Short mmCIF file of C-alpha atoms and ligand atoms in Angstrom, two decimals:
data_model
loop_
_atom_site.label_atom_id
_atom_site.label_comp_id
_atom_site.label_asym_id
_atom_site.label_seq_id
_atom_site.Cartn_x
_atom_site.Cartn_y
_atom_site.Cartn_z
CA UNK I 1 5.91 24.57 22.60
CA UNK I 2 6.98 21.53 20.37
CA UNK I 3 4.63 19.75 18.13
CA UNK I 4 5.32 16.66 17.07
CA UNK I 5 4.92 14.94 13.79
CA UNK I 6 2.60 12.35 14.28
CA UNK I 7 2.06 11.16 18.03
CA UNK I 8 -0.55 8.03 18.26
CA UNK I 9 -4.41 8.63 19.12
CA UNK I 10 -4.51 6.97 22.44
CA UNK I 11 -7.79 7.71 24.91
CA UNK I 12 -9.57 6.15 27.61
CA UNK I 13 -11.42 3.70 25.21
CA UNK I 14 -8.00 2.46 23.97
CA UNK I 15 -6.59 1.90 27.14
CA UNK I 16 -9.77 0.23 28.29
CA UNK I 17 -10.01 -1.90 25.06
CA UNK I 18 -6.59 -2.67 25.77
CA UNK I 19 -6.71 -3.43 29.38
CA UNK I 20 -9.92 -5.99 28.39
CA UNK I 21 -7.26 -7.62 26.40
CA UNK I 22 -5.09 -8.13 28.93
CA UNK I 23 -7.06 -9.09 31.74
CA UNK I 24 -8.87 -11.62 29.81
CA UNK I 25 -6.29 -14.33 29.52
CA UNK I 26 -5.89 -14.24 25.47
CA UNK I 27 -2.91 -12.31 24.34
CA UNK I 28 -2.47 -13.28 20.49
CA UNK I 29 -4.57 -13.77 17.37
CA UNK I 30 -8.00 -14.17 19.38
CA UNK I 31 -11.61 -12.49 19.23
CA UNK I 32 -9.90 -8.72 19.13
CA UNK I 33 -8.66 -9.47 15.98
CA UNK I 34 -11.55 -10.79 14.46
CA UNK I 35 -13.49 -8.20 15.70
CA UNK I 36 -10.85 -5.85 13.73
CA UNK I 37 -11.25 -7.82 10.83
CA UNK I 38 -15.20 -7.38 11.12
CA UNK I 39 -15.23 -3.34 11.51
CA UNK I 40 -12.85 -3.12 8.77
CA UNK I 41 -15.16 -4.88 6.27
CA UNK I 42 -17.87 -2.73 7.43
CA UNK I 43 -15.66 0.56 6.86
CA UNK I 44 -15.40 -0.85 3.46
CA UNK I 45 -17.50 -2.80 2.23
CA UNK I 46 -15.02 -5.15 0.78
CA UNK I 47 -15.46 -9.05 0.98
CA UNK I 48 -12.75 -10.14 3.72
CA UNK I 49 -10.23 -8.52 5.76
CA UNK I 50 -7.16 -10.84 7.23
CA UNK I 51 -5.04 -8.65 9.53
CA UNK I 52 -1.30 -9.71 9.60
CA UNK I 53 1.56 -7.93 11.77
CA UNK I 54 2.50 -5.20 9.51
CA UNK I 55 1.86 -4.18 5.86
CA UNK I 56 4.80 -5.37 4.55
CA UNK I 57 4.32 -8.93 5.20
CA UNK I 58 0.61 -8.63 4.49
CA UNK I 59 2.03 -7.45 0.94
CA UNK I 60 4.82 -10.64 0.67
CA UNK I 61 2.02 -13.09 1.88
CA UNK I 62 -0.25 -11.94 -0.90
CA UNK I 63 2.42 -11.93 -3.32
CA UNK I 64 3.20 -15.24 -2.45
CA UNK I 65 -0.43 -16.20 -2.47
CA UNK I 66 -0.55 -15.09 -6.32
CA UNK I 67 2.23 -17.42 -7.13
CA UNK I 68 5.32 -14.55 -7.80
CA UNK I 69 8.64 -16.03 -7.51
CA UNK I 70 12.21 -15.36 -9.03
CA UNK I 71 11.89 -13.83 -12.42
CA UNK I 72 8.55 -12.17 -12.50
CA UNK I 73 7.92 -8.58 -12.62
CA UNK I 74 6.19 -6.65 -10.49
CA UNK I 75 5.05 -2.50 -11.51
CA UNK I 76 5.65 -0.34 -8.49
CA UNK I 77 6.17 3.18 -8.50
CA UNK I 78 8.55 5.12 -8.01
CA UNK I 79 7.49 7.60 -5.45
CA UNK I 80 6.87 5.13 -2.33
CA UNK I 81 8.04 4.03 0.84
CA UNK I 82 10.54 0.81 0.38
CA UNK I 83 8.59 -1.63 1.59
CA UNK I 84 6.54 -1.56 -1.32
CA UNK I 85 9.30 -2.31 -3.05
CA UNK I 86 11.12 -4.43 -0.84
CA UNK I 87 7.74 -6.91 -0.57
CA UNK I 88 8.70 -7.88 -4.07
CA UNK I 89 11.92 -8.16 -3.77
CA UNK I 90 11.71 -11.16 -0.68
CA UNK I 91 9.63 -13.33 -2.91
CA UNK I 92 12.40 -13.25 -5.62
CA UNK I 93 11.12 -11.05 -8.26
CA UNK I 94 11.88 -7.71 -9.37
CA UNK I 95 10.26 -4.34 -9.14
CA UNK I 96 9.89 -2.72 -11.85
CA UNK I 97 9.41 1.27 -11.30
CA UNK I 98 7.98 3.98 -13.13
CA UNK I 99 7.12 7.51 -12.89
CA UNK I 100 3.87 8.92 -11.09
CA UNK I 101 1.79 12.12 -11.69
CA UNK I 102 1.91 15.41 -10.46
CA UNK I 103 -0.75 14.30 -7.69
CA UNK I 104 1.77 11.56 -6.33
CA UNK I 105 0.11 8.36 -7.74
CA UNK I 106 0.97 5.66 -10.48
CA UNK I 107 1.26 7.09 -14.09
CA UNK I 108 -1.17 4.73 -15.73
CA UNK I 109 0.75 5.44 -19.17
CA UNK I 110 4.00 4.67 -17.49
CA UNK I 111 2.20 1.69 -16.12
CA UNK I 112 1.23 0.65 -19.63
CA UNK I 113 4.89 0.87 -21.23
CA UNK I 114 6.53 -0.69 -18.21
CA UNK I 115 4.28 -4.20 -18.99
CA UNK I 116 6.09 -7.22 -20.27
CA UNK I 117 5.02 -11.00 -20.50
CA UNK I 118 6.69 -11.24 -16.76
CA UNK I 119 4.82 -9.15 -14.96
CA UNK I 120 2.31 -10.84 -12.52
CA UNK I 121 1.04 -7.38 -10.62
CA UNK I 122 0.86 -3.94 -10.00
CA UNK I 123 0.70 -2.01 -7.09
CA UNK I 124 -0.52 1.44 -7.14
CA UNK I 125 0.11 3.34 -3.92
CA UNK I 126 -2.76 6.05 -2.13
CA UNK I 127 -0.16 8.57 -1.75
CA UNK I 128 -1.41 10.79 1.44
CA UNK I 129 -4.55 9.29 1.32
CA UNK I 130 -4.85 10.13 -2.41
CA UNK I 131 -6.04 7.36 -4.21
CA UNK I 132 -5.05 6.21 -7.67
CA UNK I 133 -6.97 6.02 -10.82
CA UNK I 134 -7.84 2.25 -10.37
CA UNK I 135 -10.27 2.27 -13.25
CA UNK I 136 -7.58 3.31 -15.28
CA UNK I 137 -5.17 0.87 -14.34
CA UNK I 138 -7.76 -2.00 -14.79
CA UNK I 139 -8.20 -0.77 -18.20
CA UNK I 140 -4.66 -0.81 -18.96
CA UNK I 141 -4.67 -4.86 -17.90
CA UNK I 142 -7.92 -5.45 -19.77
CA UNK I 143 -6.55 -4.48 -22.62
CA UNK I 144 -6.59 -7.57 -25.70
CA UNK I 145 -2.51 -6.98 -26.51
CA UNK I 146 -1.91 -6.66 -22.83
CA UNK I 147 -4.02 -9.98 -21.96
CA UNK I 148 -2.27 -11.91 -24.35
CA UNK I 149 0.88 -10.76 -23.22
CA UNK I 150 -0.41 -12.17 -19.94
CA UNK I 151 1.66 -16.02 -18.62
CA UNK I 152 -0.56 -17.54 -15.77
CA UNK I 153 2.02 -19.87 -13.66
CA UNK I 154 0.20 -20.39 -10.96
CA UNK I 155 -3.62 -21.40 -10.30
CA UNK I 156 -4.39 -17.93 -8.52
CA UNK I 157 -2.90 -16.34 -11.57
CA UNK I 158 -4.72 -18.66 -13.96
CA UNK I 159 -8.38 -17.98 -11.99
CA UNK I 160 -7.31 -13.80 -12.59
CA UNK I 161 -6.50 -14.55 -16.28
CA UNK I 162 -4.44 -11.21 -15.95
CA UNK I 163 -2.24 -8.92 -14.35
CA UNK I 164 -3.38 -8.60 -10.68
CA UNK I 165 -4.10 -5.18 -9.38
CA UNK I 166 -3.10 -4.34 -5.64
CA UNK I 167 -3.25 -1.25 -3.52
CA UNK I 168 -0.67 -0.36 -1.47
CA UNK I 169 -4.07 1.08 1.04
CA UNK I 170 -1.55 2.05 3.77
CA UNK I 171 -2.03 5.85 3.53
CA UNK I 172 -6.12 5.12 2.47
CA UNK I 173 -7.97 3.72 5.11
CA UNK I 174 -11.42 5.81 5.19
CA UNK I 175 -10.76 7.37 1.31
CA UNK I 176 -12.87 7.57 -1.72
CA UNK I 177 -12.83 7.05 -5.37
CA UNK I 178 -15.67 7.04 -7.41
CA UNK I 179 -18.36 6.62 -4.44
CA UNK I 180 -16.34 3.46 -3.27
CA UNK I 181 -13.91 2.88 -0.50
CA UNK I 182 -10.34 2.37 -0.30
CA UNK I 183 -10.50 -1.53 0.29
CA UNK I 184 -12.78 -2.42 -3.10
CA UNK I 185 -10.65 -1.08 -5.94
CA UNK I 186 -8.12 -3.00 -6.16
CA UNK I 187 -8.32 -7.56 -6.39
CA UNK I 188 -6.53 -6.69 -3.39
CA UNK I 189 -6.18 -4.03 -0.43
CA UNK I 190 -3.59 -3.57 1.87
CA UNK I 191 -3.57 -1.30 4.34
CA UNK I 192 -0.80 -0.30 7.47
CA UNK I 193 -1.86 -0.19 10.78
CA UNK I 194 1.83 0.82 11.83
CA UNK I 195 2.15 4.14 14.27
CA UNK I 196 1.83 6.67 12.09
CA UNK I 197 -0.88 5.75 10.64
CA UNK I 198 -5.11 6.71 10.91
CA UNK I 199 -5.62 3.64 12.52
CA UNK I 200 -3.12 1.96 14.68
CA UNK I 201 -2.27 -1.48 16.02
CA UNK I 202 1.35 0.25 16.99
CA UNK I 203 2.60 -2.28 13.64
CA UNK I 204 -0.43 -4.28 12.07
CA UNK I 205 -1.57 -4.48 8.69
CA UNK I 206 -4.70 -5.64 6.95
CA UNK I 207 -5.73 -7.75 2.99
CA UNK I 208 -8.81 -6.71 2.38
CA UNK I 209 -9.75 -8.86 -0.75
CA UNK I 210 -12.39 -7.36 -3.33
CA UNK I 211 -11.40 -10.55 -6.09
CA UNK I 212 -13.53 -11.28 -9.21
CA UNK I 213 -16.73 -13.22 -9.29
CA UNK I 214 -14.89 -16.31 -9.65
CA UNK I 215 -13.38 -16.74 -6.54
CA UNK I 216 -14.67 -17.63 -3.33
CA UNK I 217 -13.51 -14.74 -0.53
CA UNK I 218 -13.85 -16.81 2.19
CA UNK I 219 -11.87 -19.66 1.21
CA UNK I 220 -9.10 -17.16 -0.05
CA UNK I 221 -9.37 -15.87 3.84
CA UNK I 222 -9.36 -19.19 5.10
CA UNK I 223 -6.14 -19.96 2.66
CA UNK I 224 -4.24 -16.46 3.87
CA UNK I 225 -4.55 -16.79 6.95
CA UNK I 226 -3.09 -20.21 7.19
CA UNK I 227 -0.02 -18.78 5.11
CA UNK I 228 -0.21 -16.35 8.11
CA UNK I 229 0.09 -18.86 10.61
CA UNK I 230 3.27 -20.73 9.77
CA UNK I 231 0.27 -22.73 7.18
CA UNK I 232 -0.35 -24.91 10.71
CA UNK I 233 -3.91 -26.70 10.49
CA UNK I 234 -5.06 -25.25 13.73
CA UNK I 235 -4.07 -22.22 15.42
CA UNK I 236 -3.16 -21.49 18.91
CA UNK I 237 -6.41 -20.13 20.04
CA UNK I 238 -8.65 -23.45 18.94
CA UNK I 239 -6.39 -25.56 20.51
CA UNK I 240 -6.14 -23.39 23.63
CA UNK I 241 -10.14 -24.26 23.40
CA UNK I 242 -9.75 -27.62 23.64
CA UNK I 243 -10.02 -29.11 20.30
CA UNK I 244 -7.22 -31.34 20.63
CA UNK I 245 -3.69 -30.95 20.57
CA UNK I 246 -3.01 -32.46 16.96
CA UNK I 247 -1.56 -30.27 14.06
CA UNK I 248 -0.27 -30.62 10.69
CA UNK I 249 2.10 -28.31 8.68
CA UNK I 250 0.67 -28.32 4.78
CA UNK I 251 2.80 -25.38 3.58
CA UNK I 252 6.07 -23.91 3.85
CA UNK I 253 3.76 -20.58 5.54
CA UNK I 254 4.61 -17.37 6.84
CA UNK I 255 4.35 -16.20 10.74
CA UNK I 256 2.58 -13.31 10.53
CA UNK I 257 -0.72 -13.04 12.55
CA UNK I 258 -1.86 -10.04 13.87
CA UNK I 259 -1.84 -10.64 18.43
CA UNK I 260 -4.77 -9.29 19.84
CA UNK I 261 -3.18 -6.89 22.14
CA UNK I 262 -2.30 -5.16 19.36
CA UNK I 263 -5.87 -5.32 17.45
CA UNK I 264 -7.24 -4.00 20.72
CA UNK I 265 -5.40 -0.30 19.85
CA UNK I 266 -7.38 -0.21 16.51
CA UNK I 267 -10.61 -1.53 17.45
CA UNK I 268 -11.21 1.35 20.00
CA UNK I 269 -9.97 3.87 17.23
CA UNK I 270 -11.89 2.15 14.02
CA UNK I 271 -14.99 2.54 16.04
CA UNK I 272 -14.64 6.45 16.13
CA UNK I 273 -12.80 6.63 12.73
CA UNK I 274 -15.81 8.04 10.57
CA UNK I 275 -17.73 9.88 13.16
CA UNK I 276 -14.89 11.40 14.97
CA UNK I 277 -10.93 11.02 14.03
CA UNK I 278 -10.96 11.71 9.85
CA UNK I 279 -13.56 14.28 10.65
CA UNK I 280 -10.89 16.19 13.15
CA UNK I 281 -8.55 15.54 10.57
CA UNK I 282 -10.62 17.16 7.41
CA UNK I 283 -10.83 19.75 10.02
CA UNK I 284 -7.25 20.75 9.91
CA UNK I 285 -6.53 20.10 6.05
CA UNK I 286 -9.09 22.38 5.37
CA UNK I 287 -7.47 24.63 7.53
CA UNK I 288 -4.56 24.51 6.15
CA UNK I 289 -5.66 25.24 3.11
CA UNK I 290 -7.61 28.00 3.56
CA UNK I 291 -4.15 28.94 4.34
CA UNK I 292 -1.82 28.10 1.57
CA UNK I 293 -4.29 28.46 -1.20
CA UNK I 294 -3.88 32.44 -0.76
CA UNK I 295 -0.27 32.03 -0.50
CA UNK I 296 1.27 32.12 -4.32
CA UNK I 297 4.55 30.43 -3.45
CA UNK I 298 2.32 27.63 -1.79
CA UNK I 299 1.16 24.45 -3.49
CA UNK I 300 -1.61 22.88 -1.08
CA UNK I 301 -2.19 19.39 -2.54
CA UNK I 302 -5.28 17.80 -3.75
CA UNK I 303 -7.81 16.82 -0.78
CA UNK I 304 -10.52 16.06 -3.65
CA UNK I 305 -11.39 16.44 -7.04
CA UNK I 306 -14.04 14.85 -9.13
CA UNK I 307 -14.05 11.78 -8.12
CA UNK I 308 -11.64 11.20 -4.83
CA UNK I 309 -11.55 12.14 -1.45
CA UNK I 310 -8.58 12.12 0.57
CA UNK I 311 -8.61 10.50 4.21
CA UNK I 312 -6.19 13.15 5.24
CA UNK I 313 -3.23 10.48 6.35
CA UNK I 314 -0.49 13.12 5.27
CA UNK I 315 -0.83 16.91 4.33
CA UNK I 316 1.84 16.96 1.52
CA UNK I 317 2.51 20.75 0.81
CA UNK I 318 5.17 21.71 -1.94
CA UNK I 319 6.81 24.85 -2.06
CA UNK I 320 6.54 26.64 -5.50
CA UNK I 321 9.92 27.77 -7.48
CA UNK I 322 12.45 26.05 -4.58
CA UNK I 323 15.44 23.79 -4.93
CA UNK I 324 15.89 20.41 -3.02
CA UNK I 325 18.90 22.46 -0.81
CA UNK I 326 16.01 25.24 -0.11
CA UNK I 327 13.32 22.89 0.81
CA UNK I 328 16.10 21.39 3.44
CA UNK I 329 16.89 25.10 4.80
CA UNK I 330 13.43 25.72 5.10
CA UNK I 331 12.46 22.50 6.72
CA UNK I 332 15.53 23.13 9.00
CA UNK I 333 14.31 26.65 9.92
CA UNK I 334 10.51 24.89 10.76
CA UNK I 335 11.96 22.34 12.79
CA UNK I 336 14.54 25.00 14.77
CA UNK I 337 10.97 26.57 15.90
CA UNK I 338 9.86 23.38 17.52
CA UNK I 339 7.59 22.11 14.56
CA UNK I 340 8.22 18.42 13.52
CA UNK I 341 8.19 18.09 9.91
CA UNK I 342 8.73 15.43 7.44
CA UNK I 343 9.50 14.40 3.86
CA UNK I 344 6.76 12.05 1.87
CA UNK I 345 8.77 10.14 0.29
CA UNK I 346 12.37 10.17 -1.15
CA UNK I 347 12.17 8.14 -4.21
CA UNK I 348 12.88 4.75 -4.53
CA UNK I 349 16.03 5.61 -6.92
CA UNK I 350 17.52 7.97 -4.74
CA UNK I 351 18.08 5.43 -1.65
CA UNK I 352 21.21 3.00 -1.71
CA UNK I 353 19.82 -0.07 -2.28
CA UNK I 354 17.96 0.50 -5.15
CA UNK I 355 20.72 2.83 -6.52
CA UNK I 356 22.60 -0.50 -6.48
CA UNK I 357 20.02 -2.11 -8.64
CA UNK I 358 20.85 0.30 -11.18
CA UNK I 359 18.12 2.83 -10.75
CA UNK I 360 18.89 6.52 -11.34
CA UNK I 361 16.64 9.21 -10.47
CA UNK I 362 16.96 11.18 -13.67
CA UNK I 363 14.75 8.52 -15.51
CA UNK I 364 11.73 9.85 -12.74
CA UNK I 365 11.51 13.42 -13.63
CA UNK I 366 7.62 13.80 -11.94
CA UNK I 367 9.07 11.96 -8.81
CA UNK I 368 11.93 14.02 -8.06
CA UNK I 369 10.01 17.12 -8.66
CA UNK I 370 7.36 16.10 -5.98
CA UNK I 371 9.66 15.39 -3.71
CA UNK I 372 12.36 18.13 -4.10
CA UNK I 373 9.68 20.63 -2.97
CA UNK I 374 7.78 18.39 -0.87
CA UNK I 375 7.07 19.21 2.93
CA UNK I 376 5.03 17.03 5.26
CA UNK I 377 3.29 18.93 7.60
CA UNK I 378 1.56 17.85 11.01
CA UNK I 379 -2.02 16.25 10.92
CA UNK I 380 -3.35 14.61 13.33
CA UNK I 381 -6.90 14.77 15.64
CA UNK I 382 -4.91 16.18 18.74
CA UNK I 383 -3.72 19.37 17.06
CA UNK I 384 -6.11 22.57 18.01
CA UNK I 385 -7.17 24.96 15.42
CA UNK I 386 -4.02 27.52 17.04
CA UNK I 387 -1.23 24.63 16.66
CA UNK I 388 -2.38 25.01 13.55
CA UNK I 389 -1.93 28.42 12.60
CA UNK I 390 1.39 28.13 14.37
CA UNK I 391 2.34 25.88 11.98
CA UNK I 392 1.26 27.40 9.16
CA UNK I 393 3.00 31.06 10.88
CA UNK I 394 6.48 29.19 10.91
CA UNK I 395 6.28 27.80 7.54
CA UNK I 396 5.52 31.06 6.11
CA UNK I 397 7.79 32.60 8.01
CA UNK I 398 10.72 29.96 7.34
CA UNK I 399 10.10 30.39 3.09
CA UNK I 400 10.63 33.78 3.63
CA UNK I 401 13.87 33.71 5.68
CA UNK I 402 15.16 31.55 3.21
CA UNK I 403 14.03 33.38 0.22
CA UNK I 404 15.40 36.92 1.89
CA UNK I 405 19.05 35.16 2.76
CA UNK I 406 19.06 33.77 -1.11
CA UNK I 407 18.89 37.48 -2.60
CA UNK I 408 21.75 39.05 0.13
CA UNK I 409 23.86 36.09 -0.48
C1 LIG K 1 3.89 2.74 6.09
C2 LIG K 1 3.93 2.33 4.68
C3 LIG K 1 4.18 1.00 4.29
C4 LIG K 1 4.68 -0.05 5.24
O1 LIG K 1 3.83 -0.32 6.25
P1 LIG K 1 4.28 -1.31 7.45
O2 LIG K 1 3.00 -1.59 8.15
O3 LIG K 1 5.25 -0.52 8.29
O4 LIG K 1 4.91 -2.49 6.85
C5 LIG K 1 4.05 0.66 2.96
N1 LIG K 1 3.74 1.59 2.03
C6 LIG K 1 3.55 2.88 2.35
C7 LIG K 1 3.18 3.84 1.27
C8 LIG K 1 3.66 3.30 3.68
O5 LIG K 1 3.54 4.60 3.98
#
């Protein structure tokens, strides 16, 4: 029997929720939306939540929002998906990468070196649902020789009075660090709502703002979500409500609103997130590694420690003592048996475009080595417990083949 990699959670209350959207005359940004918007600040706890049509442009609009434009600098790591790259990139400025830890996230001490009088943010990425050492990072931008370092070119930047810190949240809807949720740690939080994610609007994304005491969240909402919708004066659902049919333009915005056909998906899941869907998916990490941990070629990776706890988004296994070429043949043996497997991530420097920008994987040790043994296996609340051991069967099973046909070749 195949199992796939990561099909969406779809159940009667989605297709109801969905269905309620439809029949009720209001397609786009709308009441489903908001209602998104609502649950996710209650998930968090963070200040506001705008929800945008993907993660990516939730990232650009708050980029843009802080002012970053052509010749800034931006910190991203190097052991991402693209887009966290690529949202610098369309405003104009460059990334700047640098290596990450053992544990997949942002080396604060590579963040530190990597600072220069043009950079205007960083954004640390919750690798699997991992989350980064945010208390480290804000140290690292609190400190006196890296304030005065610090040019503020825009009134947002002024009001920070440093380097802003934002969380690429897409992996960490539902995680922990330090008793707080993945939506507070960072001035901002941005999560992805895309299909492969916990929590799906099919694509969606949400800014969850968590900003200092000196700004007022609600006006920053109010201010986002204009640069969401095209920066028009009034959107298509209060004029649909008869508030008059006159508009004004005050910014060169964005169009990138969440519709609330889509927010209808996530609403029915969000509501069943912490009772029901991580706990189905702690569920199968721990089985997993209950698994692994007794295996010595088998390096299960870190679901908690002292002060995180994973959401279990992606269950990132390495392989101990393998090559890039054997982590292929095994993951081509896995898949051969009907198991859908994937790769979290290839790094930044290894993909064409930013090899043309003249980045070269050797100067990323900690990132190669994470992903040259890296193997994503399936999680997800629809797996049973014997899908499962399946699973873990094959891989065993597959590191062995390849190990054996290594020694007779
Ligand atoms: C999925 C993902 C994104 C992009 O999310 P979209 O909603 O597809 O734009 C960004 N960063 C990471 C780490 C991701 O996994």
């Amino acid at each position: 029997m195949r199992i796939p990699f990561s099909p969406p959670f779809v159940d009667d209350d989605v297709l109801k929720e969905v269905e309620d959207t439809l029949r009720s005359g209001w397609i786009t940004t709308g009441p489903k939306v908001k209602a998104l918007e609502h649950e996710i600040n209650q998930l968090t706890g963070c200040q506001q939540t705008l929800c945008v049509n993907s993660w990516t442009s939730g990232a650009i609009l708050t980029l843009k929002w802080l002012g970053v434009k052509a010749g800034d600098e931006v910190i991203v790591p190097a052991y991402t998906y693209a887009a966290t790259a690529l949202s610098v990139i369309h405003c104009g400025a460059t990334p700047v990468l640098v290596d990450v830890l053992t544990d997949f996230t942002i080396d604060p001490a590579a963040v530190a070196k990597a600072i220069t009088s043009r950079t205007k943010a960083i954004i640390g990425v919750d690798i699997a649902g991992l989350m980064c050492d945010y208390d480290q990072l804000k140290e690292v931008v609190n400190r006196p020789e890296v304030q005065s370092l610090f040019v503020a070119e825009s009134e947002v930047q002024s009001k920070i009075g440093r380097i802003m810190i934002i969380a690429d949240a897409a992996h960490s809807i539902g995680a922990k660090y330090k008793g707080r949720n993945a939506g507070v740690c960072a001035d901002v939080n941005i999560f992805s709502m895309h299909a492969v994610k916990n929590i799906t609007t099919a694509e969606g994304g949400a800014i969850s703002l968590q900003l200092p005491s000196n700004f007022d969240p609600k006006a920053v909402y109010d201010l986002m979500r204009l640069w969401s919708l095209n920066g028009q004066t009034k959107d298509a659902f209060s004029k649909s409500n008869g508030s008059g049919w006159r508009y004004d333009i005050l910014f060169d915005g964005l169009k990138v609103n969440m519709p609330d056909i889509c927010a209808a998906i996530g609403l029915a899941q969000i509501r069943k997130y912490s009772g029901q869907l991580i706990k189905d998916r702690a569920k199968i990490a721990n089985q997993y590694e209950t698994f692994f941990n007794k295996k010595g070629w088998a390096q299960p990776p870190t679901l908690k420690d002292g002060s995180r706890e994973s959401c279990y988004h992606i269950y990132a296994l390495r392989i101990n003592g393998i090559t890039e070429n054997e982590r292929d043949a095994i993951i081509e043996k896995i898949t051969a048996e009907g198991i859908a497997v994937n790769v979290h991530f290839i790094p930044l420097p290894m993909l064409t475009a930013f090899k043309d920008k003249g980045f070269n994987i050797q100067d990323f040790p900690v990132a190669y080595g994470n992903y040259a043994r890296e193997i994503s296996l399936p999680i997800y609340p629809q797996l049973t417990k014997e899908q499962v051991d399946q699973i873990c069967t094959v891989v065993e099973d597959s590191y062995h083949s390849i190990k054996a046909s290594e020694k007779t070749a």
